[in-house]
Amino acid sequence: MIAPVLEAEAVKPPVARLEEGDEAFDEAVIGSLEEQLGRDMVQELVEEYRSSATDLVRRIEAARAAGDLKDLGDAAHTLKSASGSLGLKRLYRQALTVEESSRRGGP
C-alpha cells in the first residue's frame, strides 16, 4: 500500500512540490542537488542566490514604485525560478503571486 504513494511522490513534477504544503523550505531539493552536484557546488549556488535575490528584490521594489509592470513581472519570474530551484517554497509562491499579478495588470 505504501509503495504506490512513494512512487506517486517520486514522479510528481517539481513545480507541484513547490506549490503544496505550508513549509518554507523543501529539504529534499537541496539533498537532491547535493547528490547530483556535490556539497561545494551547492554552497556556491546558495551564495550566488543570496546575492542575486537581494538584487532582484530591489528591482521588484523599484519596478513597483515606478509602476513598471513588465519589469516587475520579469524580476518576480526570475526570483521565482531561482527560489524554486533551491526548494524555497514560500518565496517561490510569493514571487509567483507577484509575477501573475503583474501580468494581469496589477493587484
Short mmCIF file of C-alpha atoms in Angstrom, two decimals:
data_model
loop_
_atom_site.label_atom_id
_atom_site.label_comp_id
_atom_site.label_asym_id
_atom_site.label_seq_id
_atom_site.Cartn_x
_atom_site.Cartn_y
_atom_site.Cartn_z
CA MET A 1 0.00 0.00 0.00
CA ILE A 2 2.84 2.43 0.75
CA ALA A 3 4.73 1.68 -2.48
CA PRO A 4 2.17 3.42 -4.78
CA VAL A 5 2.24 6.52 -2.57
CA LEU A 6 6.03 6.66 -2.67
CA GLU A 7 6.02 6.12 -6.42
CA ALA A 8 3.50 8.94 -6.87
CA GLU A 9 5.75 11.27 -4.86
CA ALA A 10 8.76 10.28 -6.95
CA VAL A 11 7.09 11.16 -10.25
CA LYS A 12 5.40 14.33 -9.05
CA PRO A 13 6.60 17.32 -11.09
CA PRO A 14 8.94 19.65 -9.17
CA VAL A 15 6.56 22.60 -9.54
CA ALA A 16 3.79 20.60 -7.86
CA ARG A 17 6.07 20.00 -4.88
CA LEU A 18 6.72 23.75 -4.60
CA GLU A 19 3.04 24.63 -4.66
CA GLU A 20 1.88 22.26 -1.92
CA GLY A 21 2.30 22.34 1.83
CA ASP A 22 2.92 25.21 4.23
CA GLU A 23 6.62 24.71 4.86
CA ALA A 24 9.01 27.42 3.70
CA PHE A 25 11.70 25.06 2.50
CA ASP A 26 11.83 21.65 0.79
CA GLU A 27 14.95 19.94 2.14
CA ALA A 28 14.66 17.21 -0.49
CA VAL A 29 15.60 19.71 -3.20
CA ILE A 30 18.93 20.61 -1.56
CA GLY A 31 19.56 16.93 -0.83
CA SER A 32 18.99 16.08 -4.47
CA LEU A 33 21.24 18.91 -5.63
CA GLU A 34 24.00 17.78 -3.27
CA GLU A 35 23.76 14.24 -4.62
CA GLN A 36 23.97 15.48 -8.20
CA LEU A 37 26.42 18.38 -7.87
CA GLY A 38 28.24 17.92 -4.58
CA ARG A 39 28.07 19.99 -1.41
CA ASP A 40 30.66 22.57 -2.52
CA MET A 41 28.80 23.39 -5.73
CA VAL A 42 25.50 23.69 -3.86
CA GLN A 43 27.14 26.08 -1.40
CA GLU A 44 28.30 28.21 -4.33
CA LEU A 45 24.77 28.19 -5.75
CA VAL A 46 23.34 29.29 -2.41
CA GLU A 47 25.85 32.13 -2.15
CA GLU A 48 25.05 33.26 -5.70
CA TYR A 49 21.34 33.05 -4.89
CA ARG A 50 21.76 35.29 -1.84
CA SER A 51 23.43 37.95 -3.94
CA SER A 52 21.06 37.78 -6.89
CA ALA A 53 17.92 37.52 -4.74
CA THR A 54 18.84 40.73 -2.94
CA ASP A 55 19.27 42.48 -6.29
CA LEU A 56 16.00 41.04 -7.58
CA VAL A 57 14.05 42.20 -4.52
CA ARG A 58 15.46 45.71 -5.02
CA ARG A 59 14.48 45.54 -8.69
CA ILE A 60 10.96 44.40 -7.77
CA GLU A 61 10.61 47.25 -5.29
CA ALA A 62 11.85 49.82 -7.82
CA ALA A 63 9.60 48.49 -10.59
CA ARG A 64 6.61 48.55 -8.24
CA ALA A 65 7.35 52.13 -7.19
CA ALA A 66 7.73 53.16 -10.85
CA GLY A 67 4.61 51.29 -11.93
CA ASP A 68 6.67 49.25 -14.40
CA LEU A 69 4.61 46.07 -14.53
CA LYS A 70 6.78 44.44 -17.19
CA ASP A 71 10.00 44.75 -15.19
CA LEU A 72 8.11 43.82 -12.03
CA GLY A 73 6.89 40.62 -13.67
CA ASP A 74 10.27 39.82 -15.19
CA ALA A 75 12.12 40.27 -11.88
CA ALA A 76 9.48 38.28 -9.99
CA HIS A 77 9.72 35.50 -12.57
CA THR A 78 13.49 35.31 -12.16
CA LEU A 79 13.21 35.30 -8.36
CA LYS A 80 10.50 32.62 -8.55
CA SER A 81 12.65 30.38 -10.73
CA ALA A 82 15.78 30.78 -8.63
CA SER A 83 13.86 30.21 -5.40
CA GLY A 84 12.18 27.11 -6.79
CA SER A 85 15.50 25.70 -7.91
CA LEU A 86 16.68 25.73 -4.31
CA GLY A 87 13.42 24.48 -2.81
CA LEU A 88 12.46 27.80 -1.20
CA LYS A 89 8.75 27.09 -1.41
CA ARG A 90 7.30 30.10 0.37
CA LEU A 91 9.41 32.59 -1.57
CA TYR A 92 8.63 30.72 -4.79
CA ARG A 93 4.89 31.10 -4.13
CA GLN A 94 5.19 34.78 -3.17
CA ALA A 95 7.19 35.58 -6.30
CA LEU A 96 4.66 33.62 -8.38
CA THR A 97 1.85 35.74 -6.93
CA VAL A 98 3.70 38.97 -7.79
CA GLU A 99 4.50 37.70 -11.29
CA GLU A 100 0.91 36.67 -12.00
CA SER A 101 -0.45 39.94 -10.62
CA SER A 102 1.90 41.99 -12.77
CA ARG A 103 0.93 40.01 -15.86
CA ARG A 104 -2.76 40.73 -15.14
CA GLY A 105 -2.02 44.45 -14.85
CA GLY A 106 -1.82 44.92 -11.09
CA PRO A 107 -3.27 43.74 -7.80
#
